[in-house]
Short mmCIF file of C-alpha atoms in Angstrom, two decimals:
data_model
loop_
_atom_site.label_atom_id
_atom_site.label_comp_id
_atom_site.label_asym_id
_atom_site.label_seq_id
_atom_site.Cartn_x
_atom_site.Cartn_y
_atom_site.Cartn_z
CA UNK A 308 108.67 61.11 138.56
CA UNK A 309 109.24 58.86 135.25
CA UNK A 310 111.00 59.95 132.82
CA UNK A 311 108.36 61.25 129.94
CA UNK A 312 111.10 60.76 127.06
CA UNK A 313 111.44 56.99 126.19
CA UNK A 314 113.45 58.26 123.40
CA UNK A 315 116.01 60.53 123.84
CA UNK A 316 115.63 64.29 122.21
CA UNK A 317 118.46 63.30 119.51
CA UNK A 318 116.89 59.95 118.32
CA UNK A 319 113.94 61.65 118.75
CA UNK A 320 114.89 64.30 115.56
CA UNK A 321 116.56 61.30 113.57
CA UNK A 322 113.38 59.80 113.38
CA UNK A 323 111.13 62.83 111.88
CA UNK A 324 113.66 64.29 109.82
CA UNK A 325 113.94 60.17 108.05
CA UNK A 326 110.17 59.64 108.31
CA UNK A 327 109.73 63.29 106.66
CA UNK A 328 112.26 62.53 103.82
CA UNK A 329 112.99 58.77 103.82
CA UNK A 330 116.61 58.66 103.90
CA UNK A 331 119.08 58.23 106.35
CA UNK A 332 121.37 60.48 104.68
CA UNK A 333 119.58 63.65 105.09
CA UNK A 334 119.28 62.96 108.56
CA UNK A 335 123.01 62.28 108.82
CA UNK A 336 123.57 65.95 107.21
CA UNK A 337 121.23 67.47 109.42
CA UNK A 338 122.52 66.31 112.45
CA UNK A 339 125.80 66.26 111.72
CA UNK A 340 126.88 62.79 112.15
CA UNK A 341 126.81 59.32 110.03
CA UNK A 342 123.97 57.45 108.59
CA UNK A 343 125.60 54.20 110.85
CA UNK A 344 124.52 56.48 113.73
CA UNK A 345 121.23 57.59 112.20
CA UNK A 346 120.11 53.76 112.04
CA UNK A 347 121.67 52.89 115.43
CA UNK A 348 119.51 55.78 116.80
CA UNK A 349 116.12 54.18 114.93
CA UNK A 350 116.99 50.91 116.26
CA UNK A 351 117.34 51.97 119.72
CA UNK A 352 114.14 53.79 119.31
CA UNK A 353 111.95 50.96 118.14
CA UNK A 354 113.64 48.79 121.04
CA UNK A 355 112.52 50.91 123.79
CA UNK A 356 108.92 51.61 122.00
CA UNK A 357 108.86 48.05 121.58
CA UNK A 358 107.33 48.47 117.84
CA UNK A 359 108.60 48.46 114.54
CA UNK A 360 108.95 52.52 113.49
CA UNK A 361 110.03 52.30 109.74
CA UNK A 362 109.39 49.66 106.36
CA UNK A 363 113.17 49.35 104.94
CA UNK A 364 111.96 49.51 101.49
CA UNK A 365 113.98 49.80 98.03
CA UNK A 366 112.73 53.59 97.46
CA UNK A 367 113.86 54.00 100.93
CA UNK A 368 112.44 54.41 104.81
CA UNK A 369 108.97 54.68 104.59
CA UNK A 370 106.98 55.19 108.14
CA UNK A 371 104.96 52.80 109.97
CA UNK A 372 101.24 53.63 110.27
CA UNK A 373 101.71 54.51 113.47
CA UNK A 374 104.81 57.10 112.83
CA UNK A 375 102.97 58.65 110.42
CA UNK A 376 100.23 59.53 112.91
CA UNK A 377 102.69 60.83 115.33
CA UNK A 378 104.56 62.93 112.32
CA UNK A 379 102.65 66.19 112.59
CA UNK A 380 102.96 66.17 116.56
CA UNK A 381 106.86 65.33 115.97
CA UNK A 382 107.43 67.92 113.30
CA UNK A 383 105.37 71.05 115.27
CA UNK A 384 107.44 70.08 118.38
CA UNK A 385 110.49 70.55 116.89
CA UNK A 386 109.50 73.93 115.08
CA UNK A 387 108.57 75.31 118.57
CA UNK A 388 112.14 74.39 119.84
CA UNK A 389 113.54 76.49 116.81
CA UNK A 390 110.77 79.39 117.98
CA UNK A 391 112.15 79.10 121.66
CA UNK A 392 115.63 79.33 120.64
CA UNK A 393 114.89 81.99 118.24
CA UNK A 394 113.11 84.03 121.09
CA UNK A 395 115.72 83.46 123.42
CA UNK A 396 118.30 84.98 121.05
CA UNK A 397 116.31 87.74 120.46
CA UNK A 398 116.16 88.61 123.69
CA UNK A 399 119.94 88.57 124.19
CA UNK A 400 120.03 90.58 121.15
CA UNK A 401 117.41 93.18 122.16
CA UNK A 402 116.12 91.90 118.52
CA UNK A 403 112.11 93.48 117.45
CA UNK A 404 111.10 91.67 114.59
CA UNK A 405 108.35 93.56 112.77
CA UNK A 406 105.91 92.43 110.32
CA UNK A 407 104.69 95.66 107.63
CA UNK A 408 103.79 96.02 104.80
CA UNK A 409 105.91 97.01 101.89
CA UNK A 410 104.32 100.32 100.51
CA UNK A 411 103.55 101.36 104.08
CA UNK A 412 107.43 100.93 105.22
CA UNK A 413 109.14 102.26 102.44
CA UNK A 414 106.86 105.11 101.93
CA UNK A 415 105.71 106.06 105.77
CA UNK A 416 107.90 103.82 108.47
CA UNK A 417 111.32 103.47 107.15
CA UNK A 418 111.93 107.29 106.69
CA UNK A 419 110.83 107.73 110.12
CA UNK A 420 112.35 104.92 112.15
CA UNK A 421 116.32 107.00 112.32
CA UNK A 422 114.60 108.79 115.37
CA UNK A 423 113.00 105.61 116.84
CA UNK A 424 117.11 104.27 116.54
CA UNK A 425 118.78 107.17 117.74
CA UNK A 426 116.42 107.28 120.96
CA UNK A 427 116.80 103.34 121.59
CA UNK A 428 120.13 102.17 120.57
CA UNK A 429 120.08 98.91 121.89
CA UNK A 430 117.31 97.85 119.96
CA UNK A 431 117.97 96.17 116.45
CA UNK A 432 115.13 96.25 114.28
CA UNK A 433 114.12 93.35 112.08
CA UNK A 434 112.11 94.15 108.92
CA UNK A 435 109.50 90.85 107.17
CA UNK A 436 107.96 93.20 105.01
CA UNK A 437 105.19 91.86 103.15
CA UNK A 438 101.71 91.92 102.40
CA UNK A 439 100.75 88.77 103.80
CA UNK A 440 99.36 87.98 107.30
CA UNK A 441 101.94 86.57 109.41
CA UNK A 442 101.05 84.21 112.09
CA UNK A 443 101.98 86.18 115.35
CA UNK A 444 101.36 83.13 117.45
CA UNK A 445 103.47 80.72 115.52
CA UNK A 446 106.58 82.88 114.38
CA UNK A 447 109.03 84.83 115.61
CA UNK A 448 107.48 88.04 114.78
CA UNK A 449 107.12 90.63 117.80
CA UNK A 450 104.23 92.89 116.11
CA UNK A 451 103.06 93.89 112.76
CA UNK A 452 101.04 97.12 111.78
CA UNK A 453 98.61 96.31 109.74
CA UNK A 454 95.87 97.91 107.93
CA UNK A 455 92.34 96.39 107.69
CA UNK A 456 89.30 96.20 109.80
CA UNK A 457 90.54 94.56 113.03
CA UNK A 458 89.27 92.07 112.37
CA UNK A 459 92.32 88.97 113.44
CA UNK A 460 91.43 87.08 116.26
CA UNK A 461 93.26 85.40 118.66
CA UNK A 462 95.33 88.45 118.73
CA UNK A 463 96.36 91.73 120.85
CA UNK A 464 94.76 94.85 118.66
CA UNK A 465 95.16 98.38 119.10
CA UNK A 466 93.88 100.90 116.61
CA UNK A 467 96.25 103.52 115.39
CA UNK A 468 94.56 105.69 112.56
CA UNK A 469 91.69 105.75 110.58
CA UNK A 470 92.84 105.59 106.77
CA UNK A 471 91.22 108.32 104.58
CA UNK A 472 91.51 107.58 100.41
CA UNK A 473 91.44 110.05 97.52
CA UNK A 474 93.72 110.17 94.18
CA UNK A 475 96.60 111.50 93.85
CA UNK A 476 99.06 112.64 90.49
CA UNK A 477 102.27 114.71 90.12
CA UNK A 478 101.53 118.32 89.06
CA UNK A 479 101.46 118.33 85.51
CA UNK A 480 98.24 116.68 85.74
CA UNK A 481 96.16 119.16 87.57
CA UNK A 482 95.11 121.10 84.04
CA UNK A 483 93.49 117.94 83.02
CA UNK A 484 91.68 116.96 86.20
CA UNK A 485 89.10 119.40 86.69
CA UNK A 486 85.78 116.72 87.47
CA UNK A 487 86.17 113.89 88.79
CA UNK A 488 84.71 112.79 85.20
CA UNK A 489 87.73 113.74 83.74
CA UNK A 490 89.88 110.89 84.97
CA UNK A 491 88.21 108.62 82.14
CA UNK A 492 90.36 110.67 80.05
CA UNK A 493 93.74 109.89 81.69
CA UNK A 494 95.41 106.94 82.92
CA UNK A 495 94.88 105.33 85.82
CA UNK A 496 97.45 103.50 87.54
CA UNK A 497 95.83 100.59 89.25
CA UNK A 498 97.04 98.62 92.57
CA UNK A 499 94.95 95.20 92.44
CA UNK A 500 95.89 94.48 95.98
CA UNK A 501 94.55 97.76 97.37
CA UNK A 502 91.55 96.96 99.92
CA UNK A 503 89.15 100.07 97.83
CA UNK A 504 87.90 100.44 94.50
CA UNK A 505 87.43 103.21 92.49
CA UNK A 506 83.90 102.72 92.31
CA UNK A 507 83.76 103.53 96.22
CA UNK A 508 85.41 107.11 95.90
CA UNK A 509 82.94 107.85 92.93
CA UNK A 510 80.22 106.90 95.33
CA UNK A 511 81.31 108.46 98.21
CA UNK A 512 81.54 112.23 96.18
CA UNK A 513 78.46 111.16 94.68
CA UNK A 514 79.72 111.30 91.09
CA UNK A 515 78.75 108.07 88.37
CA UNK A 516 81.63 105.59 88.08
CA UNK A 517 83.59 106.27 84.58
CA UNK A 518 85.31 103.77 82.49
CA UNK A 519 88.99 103.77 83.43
CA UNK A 520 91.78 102.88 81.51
CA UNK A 521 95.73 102.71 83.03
CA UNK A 522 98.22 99.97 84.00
CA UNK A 523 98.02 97.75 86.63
CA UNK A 524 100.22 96.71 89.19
CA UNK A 525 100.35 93.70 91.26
CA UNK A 526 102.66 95.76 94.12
CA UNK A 527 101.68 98.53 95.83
CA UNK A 528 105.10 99.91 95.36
CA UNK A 529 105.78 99.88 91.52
CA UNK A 530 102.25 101.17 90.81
CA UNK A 531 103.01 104.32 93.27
CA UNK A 532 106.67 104.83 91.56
CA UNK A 533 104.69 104.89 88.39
CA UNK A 534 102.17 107.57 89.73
CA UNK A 535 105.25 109.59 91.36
CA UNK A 536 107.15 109.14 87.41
CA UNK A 537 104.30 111.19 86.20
CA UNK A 538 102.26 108.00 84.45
CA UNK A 539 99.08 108.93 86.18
CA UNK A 540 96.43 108.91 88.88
CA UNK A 541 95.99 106.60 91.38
CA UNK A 542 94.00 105.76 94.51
CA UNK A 543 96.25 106.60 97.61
CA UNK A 544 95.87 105.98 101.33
CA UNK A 545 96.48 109.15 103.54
CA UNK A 546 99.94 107.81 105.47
CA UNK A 547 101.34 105.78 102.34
CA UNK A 548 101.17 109.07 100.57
CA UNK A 549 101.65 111.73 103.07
CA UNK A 550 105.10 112.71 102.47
CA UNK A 551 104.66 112.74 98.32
CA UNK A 552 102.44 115.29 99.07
CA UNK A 553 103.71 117.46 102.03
CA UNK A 554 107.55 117.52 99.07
CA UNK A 555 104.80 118.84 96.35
CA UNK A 556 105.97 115.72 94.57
CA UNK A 557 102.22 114.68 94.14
CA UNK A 558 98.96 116.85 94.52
CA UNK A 559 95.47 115.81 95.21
CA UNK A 560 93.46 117.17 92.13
CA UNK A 561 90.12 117.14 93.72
CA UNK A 562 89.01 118.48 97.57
CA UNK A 563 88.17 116.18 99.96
CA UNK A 564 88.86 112.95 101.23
CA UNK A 565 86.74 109.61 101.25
CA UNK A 566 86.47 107.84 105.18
CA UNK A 567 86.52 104.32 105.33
CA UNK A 568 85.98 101.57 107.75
CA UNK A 569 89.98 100.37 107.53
CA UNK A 570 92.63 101.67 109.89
CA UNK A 571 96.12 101.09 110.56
CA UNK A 572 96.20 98.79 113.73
CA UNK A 573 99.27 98.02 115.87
CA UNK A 574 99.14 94.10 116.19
CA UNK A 575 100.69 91.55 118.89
CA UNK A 576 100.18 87.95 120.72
CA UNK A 577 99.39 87.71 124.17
CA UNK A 578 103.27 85.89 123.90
CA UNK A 579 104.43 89.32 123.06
CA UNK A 580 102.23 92.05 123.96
CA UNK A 581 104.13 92.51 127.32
CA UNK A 582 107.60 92.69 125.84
CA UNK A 583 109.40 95.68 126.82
CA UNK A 584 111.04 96.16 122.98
CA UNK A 585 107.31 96.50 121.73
CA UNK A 586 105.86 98.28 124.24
CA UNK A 587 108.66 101.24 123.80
CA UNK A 588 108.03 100.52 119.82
CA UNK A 589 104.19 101.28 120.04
CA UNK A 590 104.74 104.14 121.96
CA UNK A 591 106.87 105.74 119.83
CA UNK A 592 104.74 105.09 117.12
CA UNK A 593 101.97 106.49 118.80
CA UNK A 594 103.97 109.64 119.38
CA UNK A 595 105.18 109.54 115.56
CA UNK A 596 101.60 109.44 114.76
CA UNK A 597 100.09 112.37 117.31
CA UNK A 598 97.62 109.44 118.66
CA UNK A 599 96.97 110.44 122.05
CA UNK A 600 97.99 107.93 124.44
#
């Protein structure tokens, strides 16, 4: 069978890492060897293509038409190779690399996840917490728990727990929170990345929406630290908030909670769904949680 590489792997990366920044040099650093070697590498290239790959021009290497086309394919094949590599050191390393988000791992996971340690030593755990949706096919990411409506295709879903809402306040609040109506009269911590709106909970206990007044946060995190300092009421999710409450450090000032159509949902590729790190992960969650398996 021919050989599908006319160019070997090496000249290969010297030519997308000059055509992506135009100079030898940074090629040289990357690989590790002299920009003399860098151009003998291009030159080789465009003899066995048989085509000129690069204009020499004074504000440096600037890619042929047809490079340029074949950038993107070049670039994405060498970011796979990093993936692979990555993935095979994880596995040596018994590494799970979780995607969560903030609020939900500091306030819910993280206090937790001694007992998920203790029971599987030889796992290391790998945090990317952050609110944004990580690209399980393209990363190194194992799984993510996510909350939202399930609604990520192209992906390996399993729903975990529906996610309740109602406010919540330290203690010394309660004497002023006796109607829901009352909360125009206090402040109200807002999250503006929270996925529910005030206006839902007034609608859902049938009460008319009031004109709130409070700070606002842009993380989840600072605006619950404000609510657990005493600076107010907030909207809180059930798990984000559970523990707050079970202490005594926060209360729910009015009875009931408000349903939703969002859940927490245990998330994988079909690259990782079968992985036997993740598998033992979602189970324990699942036990953590009381979900019936």
């Amino acid at each position: 069978m021919a050989n599908p590489f006319k160019v070997p792997l090496n000249a290969l990366r010297a030519i997308e890492i000059v055509a992506r920044t135009g100079h030898l040099g940074v090629a040289a650093d990357e690989l590790g060897v002299t920009p003399g070697a860098v151009s003998q590498h291009l030159k080789r290239a465009e003899e066995r293509l048989g085509f000129v790959l690069f204009e020499r021009t004074s504000q440096g290497m600037r890619p042929s038409e047809a490079l340029a086309a074949a950038l993107p394919h070049l670039s994405r094949g060498f970011n796979a190779l990093i993936d692979a590599l990555a993935a095979l050191d994880n596995a040596r390393r018994c590494l799970l690399t979780i995607s969560v988000a903030p609020a939900f791992a500091a306030r819910w996971l993280v206090p937790r996840l001694g007992r998920f340690t203790r029971d599987n030593p030889e796992t290391e755990i790998r945090f990317v917490a952050s609110a944004q949706l990580i690209d399980l096919n393209h990363s190194d990411v194992d799984c993510a728990i996510r909350l939202g409506r399930g609604n990520w295709p192209g992906l390996e879903l399993e729903r975990l727990l529906p996610q309740p809402f109602f406010p919540v306040a330290t203690p010394d609040w309660l004497p002023r929170l006796a109607r829901p109506a009352d909360l125009a009269r206090v402040p109200v911590i807002h999250d503006e990345g929270t996925m529910v709106r005030w206006n839902d909970w007034f609608e859902a206990v049938g009460e008319p929406m009031q004109e709130l007044t409070g700070p606002r946060f842009s993380d989840p995190i600072l605006a619950l630290e404000a609510v657990l300092a005493g600076q107010g009421v907030m909207l809180g999710w059930e798990m984000v908030v559970a523990d707050a409450l079970a202490s005594g450090r926060l209360v729910r000032p009015f009875k009931g909670k408000v349903c939703s159509d969002l859940a927490y949902w245990f998330v994988t590729s079909e690259r990782t769904a079968k992985k036997r790190q993740v598998r033992v992960f979602r189970d324990w969650l699942k036990r953590e949680l009381s979900v019936p398996s």
